[in-house]
Structures are given as C-alpha cells and as structure tokens.
Short mmCIF file of C-alpha atoms in Angstrom, two decimals:
data_model
loop_
_atom_site.label_atom_id
_atom_site.label_comp_id
_atom_site.label_asym_id
_atom_site.label_seq_id
_atom_site.Cartn_x
_atom_site.Cartn_y
_atom_site.Cartn_z
CA UNK A 1 187.73 25.32 125.80
CA UNK A 2 184.54 25.58 123.39
CA UNK A 3 182.18 23.56 122.54
CA UNK A 4 182.57 21.23 119.27
CA UNK A 5 179.62 20.06 117.25
CA UNK A 6 180.29 16.27 116.43
CA UNK A 7 177.98 14.01 115.17
CA UNK A 8 174.14 14.23 114.76
CA UNK A 9 171.60 11.29 113.90
CA UNK A 10 167.91 11.39 113.23
CA UNK A 11 164.92 9.06 112.84
CA UNK A 12 161.59 9.56 112.36
CA UNK A 13 158.06 7.44 113.59
CA UNK A 14 154.29 7.14 113.06
CA UNK A 15 152.22 5.37 116.08
CA UNK A 16 154.71 3.98 117.85
CA UNK A 17 155.55 3.93 121.36
CA UNK A 18 159.73 3.55 120.61
CA UNK A 19 162.33 4.28 118.53
CA UNK A 20 165.89 4.00 118.23
CA UNK A 21 168.12 5.32 115.36
CA UNK A 22 170.53 4.38 113.17
CA UNK A 23 174.35 3.49 113.83
CA UNK A 24 175.89 6.50 113.57
CA UNK A 25 179.20 7.54 115.03
CA UNK A 26 179.95 9.24 118.38
CA UNK A 27 183.78 10.95 118.03
CA UNK A 28 186.51 10.15 120.22
CA UNK A 29 186.57 13.87 121.77
CA UNK A 30 187.24 14.19 125.58
CA UNK A 31 184.41 15.60 127.23
CA UNK A 32 181.56 14.23 125.40
CA UNK A 33 177.49 15.61 125.83
CA UNK A 34 174.72 14.56 124.33
CA UNK A 35 171.71 15.65 123.27
CA UNK A 36 168.03 14.35 122.00
CA UNK A 37 165.30 17.00 120.93
CA UNK A 38 161.69 15.37 120.55
CA UNK A 39 158.88 16.55 118.54
CA UNK A 40 156.10 14.27 119.34
CA UNK A 41 152.57 15.09 117.17
CA UNK A 42 150.75 14.69 120.92
CA UNK A 43 150.42 17.28 123.83
CA UNK A 44 150.73 14.08 125.80
CA UNK A 45 153.22 11.82 126.47
CA UNK A 46 155.03 10.61 129.51
CA UNK A 47 157.09 8.02 131.51
CA UNK A 48 159.64 10.03 128.78
CA UNK A 49 163.44 8.11 128.60
CA UNK A 50 165.96 8.99 126.45
CA UNK A 51 169.90 7.38 125.81
CA UNK A 52 172.68 7.54 123.62
CA UNK A 53 175.19 4.93 123.58
CA UNK A 54 172.53 2.49 126.78
CA UNK A 55 173.47 6.06 128.91
CA UNK A 56 170.31 7.77 130.27
CA UNK A 57 169.75 11.22 129.23
CA UNK A 58 167.09 13.89 131.95
CA UNK A 59 165.09 16.24 131.11
CA UNK A 60 166.81 20.05 131.20
CA UNK A 61 164.78 21.55 133.21
CA UNK A 62 162.70 24.51 131.26
CA UNK A 63 163.38 23.10 128.07
CA UNK A 64 159.65 21.42 127.91
CA UNK A 65 157.03 23.20 125.11
CA UNK A 66 154.17 21.64 127.72
CA UNK A 67 151.22 20.75 126.68
CA UNK A 68 150.01 23.99 125.18
CA UNK A 69 146.61 21.99 123.14
CA UNK A 70 148.11 21.92 119.45
CA UNK A 71 148.97 18.44 119.26
CA UNK A 72 152.69 19.80 119.03
CA UNK A 73 155.21 18.92 121.54
CA UNK A 74 159.22 19.29 122.36
CA UNK A 75 161.65 18.57 124.61
CA UNK A 76 165.58 18.01 124.66
CA UNK A 77 167.38 15.47 127.00
CA UNK A 78 170.90 15.31 127.60
CA UNK A 79 174.16 13.78 128.73
CA UNK A 80 176.92 13.26 129.43
CA UNK A 81 180.01 11.31 128.73
CA UNK A 82 177.98 8.58 125.48
CA UNK A 83 180.21 6.55 124.57
CA UNK A 84 182.60 6.29 121.32
CA UNK A 85 182.30 4.73 118.11
CA UNK A 86 178.89 3.36 116.48
CA UNK A 87 175.74 4.12 118.78
CA UNK A 88 172.31 4.33 118.60
CA UNK A 89 170.10 6.72 120.55
CA UNK A 90 166.34 6.18 121.78
CA UNK A 91 163.68 7.28 122.83
CA UNK A 92 160.70 5.83 124.52
CA UNK A 93 157.30 7.22 126.05
CA UNK A 94 153.71 6.01 126.65
CA UNK A 95 150.64 6.69 124.10
CA UNK A 96 151.72 5.55 120.25
CA UNK A 97 152.10 9.09 118.68
CA UNK A 98 154.10 10.61 116.25
CA UNK A 99 157.58 11.40 116.96
CA UNK A 100 160.69 12.87 115.03
CA UNK A 101 163.91 12.21 117.17
CA UNK A 102 167.48 13.69 116.87
CA UNK A 103 170.11 12.91 118.80
CA UNK A 104 173.08 15.14 119.31
CA UNK A 105 176.88 14.85 120.91
CA UNK A 106 179.13 17.17 120.83
CA UNK A 107 183.13 17.45 122.99
CA UNK A 108 184.42 19.74 124.99
CA UNK A 109 181.33 20.02 127.19
CA UNK A 110 181.09 20.58 131.08
CA UNK A 111 181.10 16.97 132.68
CA UNK A 112 178.95 18.04 135.46
CA UNK A 113 175.65 19.95 133.94
CA UNK A 114 175.66 19.02 130.32
CA UNK A 115 173.08 21.50 129.26
CA UNK A 116 171.97 24.62 130.83
CA UNK A 117 169.38 27.30 129.68
CA UNK A 118 166.59 25.68 129.02
CA UNK A 119 163.60 27.68 127.50
CA UNK A 120 160.34 26.67 125.02
CA UNK A 121 157.63 28.16 124.10
CA UNK A 122 154.26 27.01 122.05
CA UNK A 123 151.42 28.32 120.17
CA UNK A 124 147.30 26.59 121.51
CA UNK A 125 146.11 29.20 117.78
CA UNK A 126 147.97 29.42 114.52
CA UNK A 127 150.97 31.95 114.92
CA UNK A 128 154.08 32.37 112.31
CA UNK A 129 157.64 32.15 112.98
CA UNK A 130 158.54 30.07 116.08
CA UNK A 131 161.69 31.43 117.53
CA UNK A 132 162.94 30.89 121.02
CA UNK A 133 166.33 32.95 121.96
CA UNK A 134 168.52 30.53 123.92
CA UNK A 135 170.88 32.13 126.83
CA UNK A 136 174.77 31.19 126.18
CA UNK A 137 178.23 32.64 127.10
CA UNK A 138 180.97 32.17 124.11
CA UNK A 139 181.97 28.90 124.04
CA UNK A 140 179.01 27.40 124.65
CA UNK A 141 176.83 25.23 121.53
CA UNK A 142 172.87 25.73 121.48
CA UNK A 143 170.77 23.78 120.41
CA UNK A 144 166.78 24.08 119.18
CA UNK A 145 164.49 20.99 118.35
CA UNK A 146 160.89 22.33 116.62
CA UNK A 147 157.73 21.03 115.90
CA UNK A 148 155.55 22.82 113.67
CA UNK A 149 152.18 21.59 111.51
CA UNK A 150 153.25 23.96 108.62
CA UNK A 151 156.75 23.39 106.68
CA UNK A 152 159.34 25.81 107.92
CA UNK A 153 162.45 27.53 105.82
CA UNK A 154 165.78 27.18 106.73
CA UNK A 155 166.72 27.73 110.57
CA UNK A 156 168.81 30.65 112.02
CA UNK A 157 171.46 28.84 112.80
CA UNK A 158 173.35 25.89 111.94
CA UNK A 159 170.11 22.68 110.51
CA UNK A 160 171.09 19.51 112.41
CA UNK A 161 167.80 17.93 111.35
CA UNK A 162 165.07 17.92 109.56
CA UNK A 163 162.08 15.22 108.16
CA UNK A 164 158.56 16.11 108.33
CA UNK A 165 155.49 13.48 107.89
CA UNK A 166 152.80 14.52 109.80
CA UNK A 167 154.80 17.03 111.23
CA UNK A 168 157.50 19.23 110.22
CA UNK A 169 160.67 17.88 113.15
CA UNK A 170 163.52 20.33 113.18
CA UNK A 171 167.09 20.63 114.27
CA UNK A 172 169.52 23.67 114.81
CA UNK A 173 172.79 24.45 117.08
CA UNK A 174 174.50 27.83 116.53
CA UNK A 175 177.53 28.56 118.58
CA UNK A 176 177.23 30.27 122.04
CA UNK A 177 177.19 34.27 121.85
CA UNK A 178 175.12 35.38 124.34
CA UNK A 179 171.79 34.80 123.24
CA UNK A 180 171.36 32.81 120.22
CA UNK A 181 167.86 33.26 119.10
CA UNK A 182 166.73 29.27 116.94
CA UNK A 183 164.53 30.42 114.42
CA UNK A 184 161.82 29.10 111.62
CA UNK A 185 159.84 31.50 109.39
CA UNK A 186 156.62 29.98 108.36
CA UNK A 187 153.02 30.64 107.44
CA UNK A 188 151.00 30.62 110.13
CA UNK A 189 150.23 27.05 112.06
CA UNK A 190 150.58 25.47 115.26
CA UNK A 191 154.16 24.45 116.35
CA UNK A 192 156.43 24.00 119.96
CA UNK A 193 160.10 25.19 120.41
CA UNK A 194 162.59 24.34 122.49
CA UNK A 195 166.04 24.98 123.24
CA UNK A 196 168.68 24.29 125.89
CA UNK A 197 172.91 25.00 125.77
CA UNK A 198 176.07 22.88 125.87
CA UNK A 199 177.78 23.93 128.32
CA UNK A 200 181.77 24.49 128.24
CA UNK A 201 183.18 22.94 131.07
CA UNK A 202 182.68 25.84 134.43
CA UNK A 203 180.76 28.77 131.56
CA UNK A 204 178.36 30.12 133.61
CA UNK A 205 175.27 31.84 132.24
CA UNK A 206 174.82 35.74 132.55
CA UNK A 207 173.68 36.35 136.38
CA UNK A 208 173.33 32.41 136.77
CA UNK A 209 170.67 31.95 138.47
CA UNK A 210 168.12 29.02 138.38
CA UNK A 211 168.42 28.51 135.04
CA UNK A 212 172.00 27.99 135.20
CA UNK A 213 171.71 25.69 138.55
CA UNK A 214 168.34 23.62 138.34
CA UNK A 215 170.23 20.62 136.14
CA UNK A 216 172.77 20.58 139.36
CA UNK A 217 172.09 17.76 141.37
CA UNK A 218 174.64 14.62 142.89
CA UNK A 219 174.11 11.52 140.23
CA UNK A 220 173.85 8.99 143.56
CA UNK A 221 170.23 10.40 144.84
CA UNK A 222 169.12 10.18 141.06
CA UNK A 223 170.49 6.64 139.84
CA UNK A 224 170.57 4.98 143.03
CA UNK A 225 169.02 1.07 142.75
CA UNK A 226 165.55 1.91 143.26
CA UNK A 227 165.66 4.31 140.94
CA UNK A 228 163.11 3.10 138.05
CA UNK A 229 165.86 5.20 135.71
CA UNK A 230 169.22 3.21 137.34
CA UNK A 231 168.62 0.19 134.95
CA UNK A 232 170.86 1.73 132.72
CA UNK A 233 174.61 3.60 133.67
CA UNK A 234 174.36 7.21 135.82
CA UNK A 235 175.81 9.43 132.63
CA UNK A 236 177.31 11.63 135.76
CA UNK A 237 180.28 10.63 137.38
CA UNK A 238 179.88 10.00 140.73
CA UNK A 239 181.53 12.56 142.45
CA UNK A 240 179.04 15.18 140.84
CA UNK A 241 178.37 16.93 143.49
CA UNK A 242 177.73 20.63 143.31
CA UNK A 243 177.64 22.32 146.37
CA UNK A 244 175.07 25.26 145.63
CA UNK A 245 172.37 23.02 145.00
CA UNK A 246 172.55 20.86 148.97
CA UNK A 247 169.69 21.42 150.33
CA UNK A 248 167.42 20.38 147.15
CA UNK A 249 169.76 17.59 147.24
CA UNK A 250 169.08 16.49 150.50
CA UNK A 251 166.22 16.80 150.52
CA UNK A 252 165.90 14.35 147.29
CA UNK A 253 167.63 11.70 149.01
CA UNK A 254 165.26 12.24 151.92
CA UNK A 255 162.48 11.04 149.59
CA UNK A 256 164.49 8.81 147.60
CA UNK A 257 166.53 6.56 149.40
CA UNK B 1 162.78 1.56 91.50
CA UNK B 2 159.64 2.18 89.87
CA UNK B 3 160.25 5.53 87.62
CA UNK B 4 157.33 7.24 86.69
CA UNK B 5 157.47 9.43 83.24
CA UNK B 6 160.64 9.18 83.50
CA UNK B 7 160.46 10.23 87.43
CA UNK B 8 161.93 7.55 90.20
CA UNK B 9 158.71 7.28 92.50
CA UNK B 10 158.28 5.36 95.64
CA UNK B 11 158.32 1.74 95.96
CA UNK B 12 156.78 -0.79 98.44
CA UNK B 13 157.07 -4.35 99.52
CA UNK B 14 156.17 -6.65 101.43
CA UNK B 15 158.90 -8.52 103.80
CA UNK B 16 156.49 -9.99 105.35
CA UNK B 17 153.20 -11.42 104.21
CA UNK B 18 149.61 -11.16 105.97
CA UNK B 19 149.30 -13.97 108.29
CA UNK B 20 148.24 -14.86 111.87
CA UNK B 21 151.62 -14.84 113.03
CA UNK B 22 153.06 -17.06 116.54
CA UNK B 23 153.89 -15.32 119.75
CA UNK B 24 157.74 -14.71 118.96
CA UNK B 25 159.99 -13.54 116.68
CA UNK B 26 160.69 -13.15 112.69
CA UNK B 27 162.69 -12.58 110.65
CA UNK B 28 163.05 -10.59 107.75
CA UNK B 29 165.05 -12.43 105.70
CA UNK B 30 167.79 -10.50 103.56
CA UNK B 31 166.84 -8.13 100.68
CA UNK B 32 169.22 -6.16 98.10
CA UNK B 33 168.64 -2.45 97.90
CA UNK B 34 167.82 -0.52 94.82
CA UNK B 35 170.07 2.17 93.86
CA UNK B 36 169.54 5.58 94.29
CA UNK B 37 167.29 4.82 97.72
CA UNK B 38 167.91 6.87 100.22
CA UNK B 39 164.78 6.77 102.75
CA UNK B 40 163.25 3.92 104.17
CA UNK B 41 160.13 3.39 105.60
CA UNK B 42 159.39 -0.50 107.63
CA UNK B 43 155.71 -0.64 108.48
CA UNK B 44 153.49 -2.96 110.12
CA UNK B 45 149.70 -3.01 109.48
CA UNK B 46 147.36 -2.37 112.34
CA UNK B 47 144.28 -2.81 110.87
CA UNK B 48 144.09 -6.84 113.10
CA UNK B 49 145.34 -5.54 115.48
CA UNK B 50 142.74 -5.25 118.62
CA UNK B 51 144.36 -6.29 121.61
CA UNK B 52 145.39 -4.02 123.79
CA UNK B 53 148.29 -6.48 125.55
CA UNK B 54 149.68 -7.06 121.89
CA UNK B 55 153.24 -5.31 122.43
CA UNK B 56 155.07 -5.41 119.26
CA UNK B 57 159.00 -4.39 118.44
CA UNK B 58 160.84 -4.08 114.78
CA UNK B 59 164.20 -3.46 114.03
CA UNK B 60 165.96 -3.16 110.95
CA UNK B 61 170.08 -3.86 110.38
CA UNK B 62 171.86 -2.59 106.98
CA UNK B 63 174.38 -3.98 104.99
CA UNK B 64 177.08 -1.95 102.95
CA UNK B 65 179.13 -5.59 101.71
CA UNK B 66 176.94 -7.72 100.16
CA UNK B 67 175.76 -8.99 103.67
CA UNK B 68 179.17 -9.90 105.24
CA UNK B 69 178.64 -7.17 107.94
CA UNK B 70 175.49 -5.25 109.34
CA UNK B 71 174.74 -2.32 111.09
CA UNK B 72 171.75 -1.78 113.38
CA UNK B 73 169.28 0.76 111.54
CA UNK B 74 166.47 1.84 113.13
CA UNK B 75 163.66 -0.13 115.32
CA UNK B 76 160.51 0.72 116.69
CA UNK B 77 158.12 -0.63 119.30
CA UNK B 78 154.36 -0.23 119.88
CA UNK B 79 151.64 -1.31 120.90
CA UNK B 80 147.58 -3.19 119.72
CA UNK B 81 144.46 -2.02 120.13
CA UNK B 82 142.80 0.81 118.40
CA UNK B 83 144.54 4.20 118.05
CA UNK B 84 143.55 7.44 117.45
CA UNK B 85 145.97 9.89 115.44
CA UNK B 86 144.88 13.48 118.06
CA UNK B 87 145.68 15.36 114.93
CA UNK B 88 142.82 13.26 112.50
CA UNK B 89 140.60 11.61 114.69
CA UNK B 90 141.30 8.79 112.58
CA UNK B 91 142.50 4.98 113.98
CA UNK B 92 146.33 4.50 112.76
CA UNK B 93 146.16 2.24 110.15
CA UNK B 94 149.78 1.29 110.75
CA UNK B 95 153.02 1.51 113.21
CA UNK B 96 156.06 2.64 111.13
CA UNK B 97 159.42 4.22 111.22
CA UNK B 98 161.81 5.74 108.31
CA UNK B 99 165.41 6.27 107.89
CA UNK B 100 167.83 7.91 105.67
CA UNK B 101 170.71 5.09 103.94
CA UNK B 102 173.66 6.03 102.81
CA UNK B 103 176.12 5.58 99.74
CA UNK B 104 172.99 5.60 96.92
CA UNK B 105 175.53 3.93 94.16
CA UNK B 106 176.18 1.79 96.62
CA UNK B 107 175.12 -1.77 94.70
CA UNK B 108 176.10 -4.08 97.76
CA UNK B 109 173.69 -2.22 100.02
CA UNK B 110 171.15 -4.73 101.72
CA UNK B 111 168.50 -4.61 104.96
CA UNK B 112 167.66 -7.43 107.07
CA UNK B 113 165.45 -6.74 110.40
CA UNK B 114 163.25 -8.90 112.82
CA UNK B 115 159.98 -8.26 114.18
CA UNK B 116 158.67 -9.59 117.87
CA UNK B 117 155.46 -9.33 118.71
CA UNK B 118 153.76 -10.84 122.63
CA UNK B 119 150.96 -12.69 121.05
CA UNK B 120 149.99 -13.92 118.50
CA UNK B 121 149.21 -11.02 115.77
CA UNK B 122 147.87 -10.97 112.21
CA UNK B 123 150.47 -8.73 110.69
CA UNK B 124 152.27 -7.47 107.85
CA UNK B 125 155.14 -5.70 106.81
CA UNK B 126 156.41 -3.76 104.08
CA UNK B 127 159.13 -1.71 103.26
CA UNK B 128 159.02 1.74 101.43
CA UNK B 129 161.91 3.03 99.42
CA UNK B 130 162.64 6.45 98.10
CA UNK B 131 165.13 7.45 95.78
#
C-alpha cells in the first residue's frame, strides 16, 4: 500500500495567535493521516498546538527549523486518523505573529508512526535557493514546508499551497523515492525549510536508526489525563506500541504518570 | 468590485463600525460576495487595543446557496496590547486572516461572521475582497 495524497487547505494570518482554516473535505480512504505545516514570521513561537478535525498533531522530531535569528521558522506536526468529511485545521501559539498554515491529509499511511524522516534547515544570513532532502522509501510521500523573505519559484515537487504577504509560505509533496529534494529557486534571502515523510505501513527508512524510531511511542503515556494536551482525542490507537523504544517509554511514564 | 482602468482592484468594506463594544460576542451580518472574488481578508483594527489582557477571536462562515447552509471558512485569535512585528520593528496596526473562496461565478455566495472579545474594546472589523 502506498501513501496517497487526499486533501489540502491553507490559511494565512497577520498578528495572530491562532488560525483555523476554512472547511475542507477529508476523504474516506483507509489508514488516514495528516500533517500541519507552519511557516512563521518570527523566531520564537512557543506552546504550539495543532489539530485536524479535532485530532491533535505532534511535532515530527527533526522538523523544527529552530530559531536561526532570521524571523523565519518552519515545522511540521503529524497525526493519524483525522475524521473524514468536512473538517478544519487549527494551530495556536503564544505571542502574536504572522503565520501561513497548510494542512495535508493522506490515506494508505502507517497508523502508528505517521511521519518520520524529519529534517529542517534555516539560514541566519541571506542565501539563495532553499532546498532540503527528505529521506523516504518507495510508497511513502514526503512533505516540504518553506518560509522565505523573497519570492520563491515553483518547487521541484508538487506544490500543495502557496501564499505570500510579509512572508512567503509554501508546501509541496513528493512521491517517496529514496531521498526527495524539496527545492525552491529564489533570490538570496533569509529562509527556513522543514521536511518529513508520510510512512507507508511498516516502511523503514534506509538504515533505520533514529530518524525512523524517534517518533514511535506508546500513546497512553503522552495522552494521559494529566497531559496538557489531553483535552483532545489521542491521534494514536491505544494499542500502538513500539518495543524498540521501550526504554524511552518507561522513562517517560515515570516522569509523566 | 471596483474597476480601475479596467482592472479589478481590492475592495474593503466595514463589517463592524468603529466603536467601543462590550465584552462578549458580536455578530457580523450576512453580506453578499461579489462575483470574481477569490480571496478575502478579515481584519481587526488594533490601534486602540492597549490592554494586554484582552483576548479576541473572530471567524467567518461562507454560504454558497444564498444563506441556506453555512460552512466555517476561517478564524483567528489574538491578544491586545502593543505587539511589535519583529521584521519591521513597528507595531501591528491590525490583525487579520486571509482565505480563498470557491465558485467565483456563483451569485449566491454570502459571508457572515462573529467576533468575541474578552473585555470591552474599541475595535472595527473590515473585509477586503480580491479578484
């Protein structure tokens, strides 16, 4: 089974702390997953939460471009099993700033680890042509998210959203092909870029390793009644386990429960 | 939609006149959307929003059938106080969100909305439409 693009929605906001998209239709395909890509106009958004159709997203490890001092920051949040039908996507954070939010849903996706291969880059001085290589295997679907000060060209992968005001925010997807490069051609400027990989069921990145494993965890640990994120339905099935991370799970349990 | 030298240009309409409003919910009455409009921005004037404890939320709904059914079509939240845009070093004069609209040839499109403010506030709300 290969990951198949389903739907996309996008919104932009200026001087805001929360954005909620227009209604969009999530398909009824099996093994659905979703991602929320954020392009910020400042370095320091904190306490970020996202959801699609009420299902909360979790930051894909490695996908945060971090504070590079460039007033561009990108990140990708992933979730499984967004409800089908008419839905909206939301992101909230502290400190009002500009943001472009793009949300993508897919079907045919792994239901335990919806995305892996998180990568990100950012520049602290002007640089041309933002590009990022996202690891994947055949059957996966990669996602790239860009925030830039200059007008980027069409991407090397399939463009899913494109918006501009104080920042230029873009999103693109590419069929898994080992290593998808998400690249935009642009004049030299400041930018940040994030990427992550929608996993086909049980797909493993070449070499496995941390990029493949960091996002696996036992959901009940993170979605306990004491969690600040626990007001929304867990995006992971209750029986989702990854024994490869048992040590980490136990550590987390001892701290959180 | 206005025409300037044969070109369509953005049009801004006041949805909520500048005034001091009590804390609570304010309705934005339904208005028709002109043909050819493909994008709208809903803005709240921040000029008089000095209280940092103020919380504001605003949202719109879209109808494609002359008001019989409505879909949520975008929402945002923000805080009061003087918020500096780190890119310009200047205060934000407004907070807004922008969404695209479907069916530009549909004459039955309408827009309505709601604004919620946590404290009494001096605000205005506008919509800017673009072809």
